[in-house]
């Protein structure tokens, strides 16, 4: 097939392309987006819809929702390439600002932590640490690492979700802040398991990242000592 | 026989306003006088503000006393703003109240300025536990009461939104204060020029927006393709959309059912409209602090001082040193726990 022909076929496809999508039902409504569990062709999918915000002018609103949808899709696709398990993007519908991705059956890691035994918990956190190192090695910053943004499937597979605040950065600072975020969550939400969990996470991280990780891990304390963060004050009192 | 009510003198002295207010311990404001420093050119120079306050404090306090029909001997408590603010200015305020307190043997309490804004809002707007958006020339803070403190959920990473608007207005040749002038210019336009929109989680940044808006003034297209009205409109739309987005996120995060808008920039009708819209969408009660109490004033300091005094008593003179970088989450709130 010649190049010209190929393009023609694609153009033809694009012109007649009507996605077969059924939004299904709402499973979560956040401040910015609504999540639907729906059908795309005959696949079960998750649709993330960034809702229009009437308080801001249309021009700005359109631009923001469009760039953020594109950014999230781009990040998901590139991060998947570094062997980090994230949902696969099927389609980006920029007319509606829909991000259509694979629906991952499982539960939030947050709800699972208390139900499993110690060695299992350690294993999970080591894996999570390794995956975070994978991302950071390739200069991807998640930006919102919490235990509710990690999904565990029935086969004990780990998935990272919600890349709405993610970015690309080579700065040690940004990587430390990313680790600091999950430390903060562990302290505030899973205080009784904090020591073992964070230790395993750092172990996994070091194992994957190698020598360079020391600088990042050391920096966490500097980030904390700036006093912008609440937990530190609480611990002092 | 007339019941003897207890009276508090509140003195606000953190930035351009020297505010004096006399109120009773039930929260009734008897008199409220502000003397605001307005620079002829440029922004607020701490030294000049200090000179202004030193020159006017006697007159202002006397005026408040006469208006309330009271003498300085009727005062049972003095409350003053201990921080955060401009160092030299805070020092003047502390000097005045310490002198009065020592000379007349009146108990003295120091108050955090930001908390004053929230407390007067709670008193005057009938809200109990609001999420507060406090926007002024010196502060941009989204705060709510959680684990016994006023926690900061989001704030500016560089300059305050009021500071940004005033500084831009100055560059455009408008006189201080620039906020109201920018607001009226913005009403004349509907043409949006894209400007940087910087939101990081629940934090904001206005410095890039300021530089971009300033560069528009220097551009060749200025007064050809667009004029000052268009820039004013665009910068308001961008900055306020940022504030509203962050407030909405904090509202969803904290699950509060009330939203309070306060600070000098709260007087802006467009910002009020936007915050009211999201409050409505989240079924939260929306209140904006009345104009008399939105800007810096003595009443907010006085009222917070009363709350503190009722719970823990007066401060020792050693504890009344100023604190120019006092974060509100470091303040204990005994009257709410």
XYZ file of C-alpha atoms in Angstrom:
574
model
C 0.000 0.000 0.000
C 1.307 3.473 -0.843
C 1.446 6.232 1.673
C -1.204 8.282 -0.032
C -3.676 5.455 0.019
C -3.067 4.840 3.650
C -3.832 8.430 4.553
C -6.957 8.400 2.469
C -8.295 5.391 4.258
C -7.653 7.000 7.602
C -9.269 10.237 6.570
C -12.267 8.334 5.370
C -12.449 6.513 8.651
C -12.197 9.743 10.601
C -14.940 11.387 8.622
C -17.400 8.628 9.149
C -16.272 7.926 12.617
C -18.991 7.902 15.221
C -17.924 6.460 18.520
C -20.321 3.980 19.929
C -20.384 5.067 23.464
C -22.819 4.716 26.262
C -22.002 6.774 29.326
C -23.696 4.377 31.687
C -23.898 5.379 35.310
C -21.995 7.852 37.489
C -19.619 6.160 39.883
C -17.894 9.189 41.326
C -18.341 12.944 41.235
C -15.344 15.064 42.163
C -14.846 18.814 42.182
C -13.488 18.863 38.657
C -14.634 15.733 36.866
C -17.308 13.059 36.900
C -16.466 9.380 36.428
C -18.852 7.158 34.490
C -18.775 3.425 34.081
C -19.953 2.957 30.540
C -19.582 1.063 27.296
C -17.360 1.891 24.345
C -18.159 -0.362 21.416
C -18.601 -3.542 23.466
C -15.890 -2.852 26.016
C -16.499 -1.874 29.586
C -14.812 1.528 30.050
C -14.308 4.332 32.471
C -15.177 7.779 31.165
C -13.693 10.783 32.889
C -15.701 13.848 32.023
C -14.375 17.286 32.894
C -17.549 19.250 33.489
C -18.018 22.769 32.116
C -17.675 25.381 34.828
C -20.194 28.156 34.391
C -18.488 30.551 36.786
C -15.626 31.243 34.412
C -15.963 32.643 30.913
C -16.490 30.092 28.193
C -13.255 30.819 26.377
C -11.115 30.172 29.439
C -13.194 27.203 30.527
C -12.886 25.500 27.150
C -9.160 26.044 27.017
C -8.540 24.731 30.523
C -10.647 21.610 30.154
C -9.156 20.838 26.790
C -5.517 21.240 27.834
C -6.019 19.265 31.019
C -7.729 16.392 29.230
C -4.949 16.270 26.663
C -2.277 16.465 29.352
C -3.748 13.614 31.332
C -4.094 11.403 28.255
C -0.528 12.165 27.169
C 0.840 11.397 30.610
C -1.087 8.140 30.875
C 0.189 6.983 27.521
C 3.827 7.915 28.179
C 3.845 6.488 31.685
C 2.433 3.212 30.435
C 5.482 2.995 28.197
C 7.806 2.948 31.241
C 6.217 -0.245 32.525
C 4.138 1.424 35.180
C 0.661 -0.101 35.359
C -1.851 2.607 34.538
C -5.209 2.324 32.765
C -4.962 2.167 29.008
C -6.364 5.156 27.139
C -8.809 4.149 24.415
C -9.948 7.482 23.173
C -9.858 11.192 23.879
C -13.020 12.971 22.864
C -12.153 16.644 22.783
C -15.610 17.790 21.781
C -17.011 16.582 25.061
C -13.766 16.504 27.040
C -14.106 12.816 27.663
C -11.161 10.650 28.503
C -12.135 7.091 27.730
C -9.960 4.469 29.407
C -9.924 0.926 30.575
C -12.167 0.154 33.485
C -10.143 -1.451 36.234
C -12.044 -3.793 38.462
C -10.640 -3.726 41.944
C -10.631 -1.802 45.133
C -8.880 1.220 46.481
C -5.666 0.349 48.253
C -6.852 2.588 51.074
C -9.649 0.163 51.938
C -7.411 -2.888 51.640
C -4.524 -1.896 53.924
C -6.218 -2.841 57.174
C -7.495 -6.182 55.878
C -4.226 -7.854 54.879
C -1.414 -9.263 57.009
C 1.916 -7.620 57.646
C 4.078 -9.471 55.127
C 1.527 -8.848 52.359
C 1.364 -5.179 53.244
C 5.143 -4.942 53.086
C 5.163 -6.657 49.716
C 2.575 -4.229 48.306
C 4.457 -1.196 49.529
C 7.739 -2.448 48.120
C 6.080 -2.906 44.732
C 4.518 0.559 44.943
C 7.929 2.007 45.802
C 9.429 0.307 42.765
C 6.738 1.661 40.460
C 7.176 5.179 41.806
C 10.903 4.807 41.109
C 10.058 3.709 37.538
C 8.087 6.919 37.076
C 10.708 9.140 38.678
C 13.559 7.563 36.735
C 11.760 8.648 33.595
C 11.085 12.094 35.081
C 7.346 11.648 35.548
C 5.814 13.118 38.692
C 2.409 11.813 39.728
C 1.540 14.916 41.755
C -1.244 13.367 43.810
C 0.073 10.127 45.275
C -2.437 8.852 47.827
C -3.634 5.415 48.816
C -7.011 6.163 47.191
C -5.280 6.724 43.858
C -3.880 3.194 43.850
C -6.151 0.356 42.774
C -5.573 -3.317 43.555
C -7.205 -5.945 41.367
C -8.300 -9.445 42.300
C -5.039 -10.881 40.940
C -3.098 -8.585 43.272
C -2.067 -6.286 40.459
C -1.335 -2.665 41.314
C -2.693 0.200 39.205
C -1.983 3.916 39.515
C -4.824 6.255 38.585
C -5.699 9.972 38.492
C -2.910 11.765 36.680
C -4.774 15.062 36.628
C -1.995 16.836 38.552
C 0.948 15.035 37.007
C 3.876 16.679 35.280
C 7.265 16.043 33.799
C 10.233 17.242 35.796
C 13.894 16.429 36.278
C 14.102 18.280 39.591
C 15.042 16.342 42.724
C 12.761 18.690 44.617
C 9.646 17.609 42.709
C 10.436 13.928 43.215
C 10.941 14.477 46.945
C 7.636 16.320 47.178
C 5.955 13.380 45.453
C 7.342 10.986 48.077
C 6.511 13.437 50.818
C 2.889 13.460 49.677
C 2.478 9.734 50.164
C 4.311 9.916 53.479
C 1.812 12.532 54.631
C -1.101 10.354 53.598
C 0.348 7.300 55.348
C 0.852 9.289 58.528
C -2.597 10.843 58.573
C -4.708 7.934 57.294
C -2.777 4.776 58.193
C -0.826 5.927 61.250
C -0.689 2.510 62.955
C 1.118 0.914 59.995
C 3.218 3.945 59.094
C 6.681 2.653 60.061
C 6.576 -0.674 58.218
C 4.751 0.715 55.183
C 6.992 3.691 54.573
C 10.119 1.642 55.189
C 9.128 -0.958 52.603
C 8.145 1.741 50.141
C 11.541 3.417 50.469
C 13.255 0.031 50.187
C 11.508 -0.712 46.926
C 12.253 2.778 45.687
C 15.966 2.485 46.479
C 16.174 -0.968 44.938
C 14.823 0.277 41.658
C 16.388 3.728 41.518
C 19.876 2.810 42.737
C 22.388 5.221 44.216
C 20.769 8.344 42.862
C 17.766 7.838 45.121
C 19.677 8.856 48.269
C 19.629 12.506 47.361
C 15.887 12.408 46.731
C 15.137 10.617 49.981
C 17.363 12.950 52.001
C 15.544 15.895 50.512
C 12.208 14.795 51.996
C 13.287 16.121 55.391
C 14.123 19.497 53.905
C 10.709 19.638 52.272
C 9.077 18.861 55.622
C 11.124 21.328 57.629
C 9.745 24.248 55.675
C 6.841 24.212 58.051
C 4.231 24.534 55.350
C 2.904 21.177 56.309
C 0.493 20.523 59.067
C 1.475 17.066 60.303
C 4.904 18.192 61.380
C 3.433 20.775 63.745
C 1.128 18.185 65.204
C 3.980 15.817 65.877
C 5.906 18.503 67.721
C 3.047 19.256 70.124
C -29.624 51.638 87.166
C -27.744 51.150 83.935
C -25.918 47.853 83.751
C -22.207 48.290 83.390
C -21.139 46.581 80.185
C -17.601 45.644 79.446
C -15.859 47.560 76.684
C -12.967 46.609 74.413
C -10.737 48.843 72.346
C -9.518 47.098 69.193
C -6.550 48.482 67.308
C -5.599 47.294 63.839
C -2.152 48.277 62.669
C -0.614 45.829 60.198
C -0.533 47.633 56.868
C -2.004 50.775 55.313
C -4.952 51.066 57.708
C -4.825 52.374 61.228
C -8.166 51.136 62.513
C -9.746 51.823 65.862
C -12.969 50.326 67.077
C -14.832 50.265 70.356
C -17.132 47.345 71.019
C -18.779 45.685 73.980
C -18.200 42.097 75.075
C -21.392 40.913 73.340
C -20.017 41.904 69.956
C -21.959 45.163 69.449
C -19.753 47.600 67.598
C -20.145 51.067 69.135
C -17.745 52.987 66.952
C -15.375 52.184 64.139
C -12.856 54.612 62.627
C -10.239 53.912 59.976
C -7.428 56.160 58.871
C -5.908 54.757 55.707
C -2.596 55.755 54.224
C -2.862 56.494 50.520
C 0.465 56.937 48.728
C 0.700 59.704 46.154
C 2.914 57.578 43.950
C 4.101 53.980 44.135
C 3.076 51.350 46.639
C 3.171 51.133 50.406
C 6.531 52.069 51.783
C 6.744 50.613 55.319
C 8.552 53.634 56.698
C 6.054 56.095 55.267
C 3.122 54.049 56.497
C 4.698 54.032 59.940
C 5.051 57.817 59.902
C 1.440 58.168 58.853
C 0.203 55.948 61.679
C 2.394 57.696 64.247
C 0.954 60.991 63.143
C -2.712 59.923 63.173
C -3.105 57.445 66.045
C -3.889 60.014 68.751
C -6.517 61.731 66.620
C -8.100 58.453 65.522
C -8.390 56.970 68.998
C -9.832 60.216 70.370
C -12.342 60.366 67.539
C -13.502 56.805 68.217
C -13.871 57.632 71.921
C -15.915 60.752 71.258
C -18.126 58.940 68.805
C -18.802 56.196 71.339
C -19.344 58.826 74.041
C -16.834 57.095 76.308
C -13.579 58.036 77.973
C -10.391 56.019 77.815
C -10.974 55.048 81.480
C -14.106 53.068 80.539
C -12.046 50.586 78.562
C -11.736 47.091 80.089
C -9.574 45.461 77.443
C -7.238 46.437 74.637
C -6.775 44.103 71.671
C -4.197 44.724 68.979
C -2.941 43.093 65.815
C 0.270 41.282 66.662
C 0.911 39.933 63.166
C 1.258 39.146 60.322
C 2.099 42.419 58.600
C 4.781 44.987 57.863
C 7.368 44.976 60.643
C 7.790 48.720 61.202
C 4.034 49.244 61.128
C 3.326 46.444 63.593
C 5.929 47.916 65.909
C 4.085 51.247 66.026
C 0.842 49.512 66.935
C 2.533 47.470 69.648
C 4.196 50.594 71.024
C 0.897 52.462 71.320
C -1.090 49.656 72.951
C 1.663 48.689 75.363
C 1.931 52.271 76.502
C -1.826 52.561 77.014
C -1.989 49.218 78.772
C 0.886 49.959 81.141
C -0.138 53.509 81.880
C -3.837 52.829 82.469
C -3.484 49.270 83.840
C -5.764 47.799 81.189
C -5.308 44.119 80.188
C -3.827 43.600 76.739
C -4.260 40.777 74.194
C -2.474 40.218 70.917
C -4.485 38.885 67.970
C -3.641 37.251 64.656
C -4.838 39.557 61.893
C -6.017 36.760 59.541
C -8.054 35.094 62.268
C -9.599 38.487 63.016
C -10.999 38.533 59.480
C -12.620 35.126 59.951
C -14.003 35.844 63.406
C -15.666 39.135 62.458
C -17.172 37.306 59.480
C -18.588 34.620 61.740
C -20.018 37.286 64.036
C -21.544 39.553 61.398
C -22.691 36.981 58.828
C -24.228 34.405 61.129
C -22.078 31.516 59.916
C -20.750 28.912 62.328
C -18.066 26.867 60.637
C -17.255 28.303 57.215
C -14.643 27.614 54.575
C -13.066 31.050 54.262
C -11.565 32.640 51.195
C -9.539 35.558 52.475
C -8.268 37.755 49.675
C -6.566 41.077 50.263
C -3.501 43.116 49.413
C -1.283 41.049 51.672
C -2.933 37.636 51.884
C -4.600 35.024 49.718
C -5.697 32.153 51.943
C -8.269 29.367 51.804
C -8.843 28.205 55.325
C -11.204 26.102 57.394
C -11.352 25.036 61.018
C -10.088 21.491 61.469
C -8.317 19.655 64.325
C -8.648 22.673 66.626
C -6.871 25.121 64.333
C -7.645 27.328 61.367
C -5.816 25.194 58.836
C -4.580 26.621 55.567
C -5.742 24.449 52.665
C -4.474 26.653 49.912
C -2.602 29.905 49.606
C -0.555 31.963 47.230
C 2.974 30.792 46.541
C 4.254 34.269 45.711
C 2.260 37.525 45.764
C -1.255 38.157 47.062
C -4.056 38.727 44.577
C -4.736 42.275 45.828
C -1.062 43.076 45.590
C -1.044 41.839 41.999
C -4.065 43.931 40.970
C -2.754 47.061 42.695
C 0.712 46.646 41.213
C -0.716 46.225 37.721
C -2.972 49.250 38.169
C 0.070 51.270 39.175
C 1.929 50.189 36.032
C -1.088 51.219 33.986
C -0.939 54.680 35.542
C -3.899 54.321 37.886
C -3.686 55.594 41.439
C -3.692 53.501 44.587
C -5.943 51.657 45.422
C -6.197 50.087 41.993
C -8.735 47.320 42.720
C -11.964 49.347 42.338
C -10.612 51.121 39.241
C -9.685 47.847 37.541
C -13.140 46.514 38.384
C -14.934 49.413 36.718
C -12.671 49.244 33.643
C -13.288 45.515 33.335
C -17.043 46.101 33.109
C -16.555 47.932 29.809
C -14.975 45.003 28.004
C -15.897 41.511 26.847
C -12.700 40.709 24.999
C -10.572 38.022 26.573
C -6.815 37.964 26.081
C -5.269 34.632 27.160
C -3.111 34.952 30.290
C -1.194 32.383 32.384
C -3.412 30.375 34.681
C -1.378 28.816 37.509
C -3.015 26.476 40.001
C -0.927 23.861 41.821
C -3.175 21.561 43.766
C -4.855 23.987 46.101
C -2.125 26.611 45.875
C -1.976 29.561 43.524
C 0.637 31.733 41.899
C 0.078 35.267 40.587
C 3.562 36.456 39.704
C 3.536 35.015 36.174
C 0.123 36.504 35.571
C 1.408 39.885 36.735
C 4.402 39.806 34.402
C 2.234 38.762 31.451
C -0.312 41.504 32.118
C 2.447 44.082 32.520
C 4.021 42.993 29.230
C 0.698 43.539 27.481
C 0.959 47.209 28.435
C 4.358 47.507 26.772
C 3.371 45.589 23.664
C 3.045 47.207 20.257
C -0.552 46.053 20.048
C -1.518 48.034 23.124
C -4.215 50.573 22.236
C -4.382 49.092 18.740
C -5.728 45.577 19.041
C -6.750 45.889 22.658
C -6.912 48.559 25.322
C -6.681 48.796 29.097
C -10.322 47.733 29.527
C -9.609 44.422 27.816
C -6.545 43.726 29.952
C -8.453 44.602 33.115
C -11.253 42.242 32.090
C -8.876 39.413 31.195
C -6.789 39.637 34.324
C -9.850 39.710 36.551
C -11.389 36.732 34.788
C -8.161 34.720 35.021
C -7.246 35.551 38.613
C -10.770 35.069 39.945
C -11.294 31.798 38.060
C -8.118 30.540 39.750
C -9.411 31.566 43.173
C -12.800 30.017 42.524
C -11.376 26.728 41.282
C -9.229 26.361 44.383
C -12.113 27.294 46.662
C -14.308 24.695 44.998
C -11.653 22.037 45.425
C -11.229 22.927 49.101
C -15.008 22.878 49.538
C -15.243 19.367 48.102
C -12.273 18.287 50.217
C -13.467 19.661 53.562
C -17.227 19.080 53.100
C -18.042 22.391 54.762
C -21.568 23.735 54.341
C -20.752 27.432 54.538
C -18.505 29.669 52.472
C -17.272 33.022 53.720
C -15.641 35.593 51.476
C -13.580 38.287 53.154
C -10.635 40.677 52.754
C -10.293 43.814 50.642
C -10.691 42.048 47.281
C -13.984 40.545 48.515
C -15.577 43.897 47.640
C -15.269 42.939 43.950
C -18.681 42.082 42.506
C -17.357 39.683 39.887
C -15.488 37.597 42.470
C -18.602 37.544 44.675
C -20.653 36.294 41.734
C -18.214 33.452 41.023
C -17.903 32.284 44.635
C -21.682 32.478 45.050
C -22.071 30.257 41.995
C -19.900 27.417 43.263
C -21.338 27.645 46.779
C -24.754 27.196 45.271
C -23.570 24.256 43.204
C -22.285 22.494 46.334
C -25.378 23.430 48.372
C -23.326 25.575 50.696
C -24.478 28.780 52.320
C -22.600 31.717 50.827
C -21.861 34.897 52.754
C -19.717 37.895 52.002
C -18.614 40.025 54.924
C -20.349 43.480 54.886
C -18.265 46.212 53.291
C -17.668 47.951 56.634
C -15.901 44.860 57.949
C -14.278 43.316 54.849
C -11.237 45.553 54.740
C -8.841 45.921 57.647
C -10.612 47.423 60.664
C -10.360 47.613 64.436
C -13.592 45.744 65.126
C -12.262 42.393 63.908
C -9.218 42.716 66.142
C -11.356 43.807 69.090
C -13.819 40.947 68.696
C -11.129 38.267 68.373
C -9.404 39.811 71.394
C -12.634 39.519 73.384
C -13.017 35.842 72.418
C -9.465 35.117 73.476
C -9.705 37.150 76.681
C -12.891 35.366 77.783
C -11.165 31.976 77.466
C -7.554 32.434 78.502
C -7.288 35.975 79.918
C -4.825 38.693 79.022
C -1.315 38.318 77.603
C 1.724 39.121 79.703
C 3.642 42.100 78.430
C 6.517 39.767 77.486
C 4.232 37.887 75.106
C 3.144 40.933 73.172
C 6.129 41.196 70.862
C 5.183 41.496 67.223
C 5.227 38.567 64.820
C 5.421 39.755 61.179
C 5.280 36.218 59.702
C 2.697 34.665 61.995
C 0.875 31.823 60.232
C -2.716 31.345 61.275
C -2.395 27.572 61.648
C 0.123 28.135 64.469
C -2.435 29.936 66.608
C -4.358 28.054 69.253
C -8.092 28.663 69.150
C -9.287 27.990 72.708
C -12.724 29.548 72.109
C -13.694 26.936 69.544
C -12.367 23.729 71.070
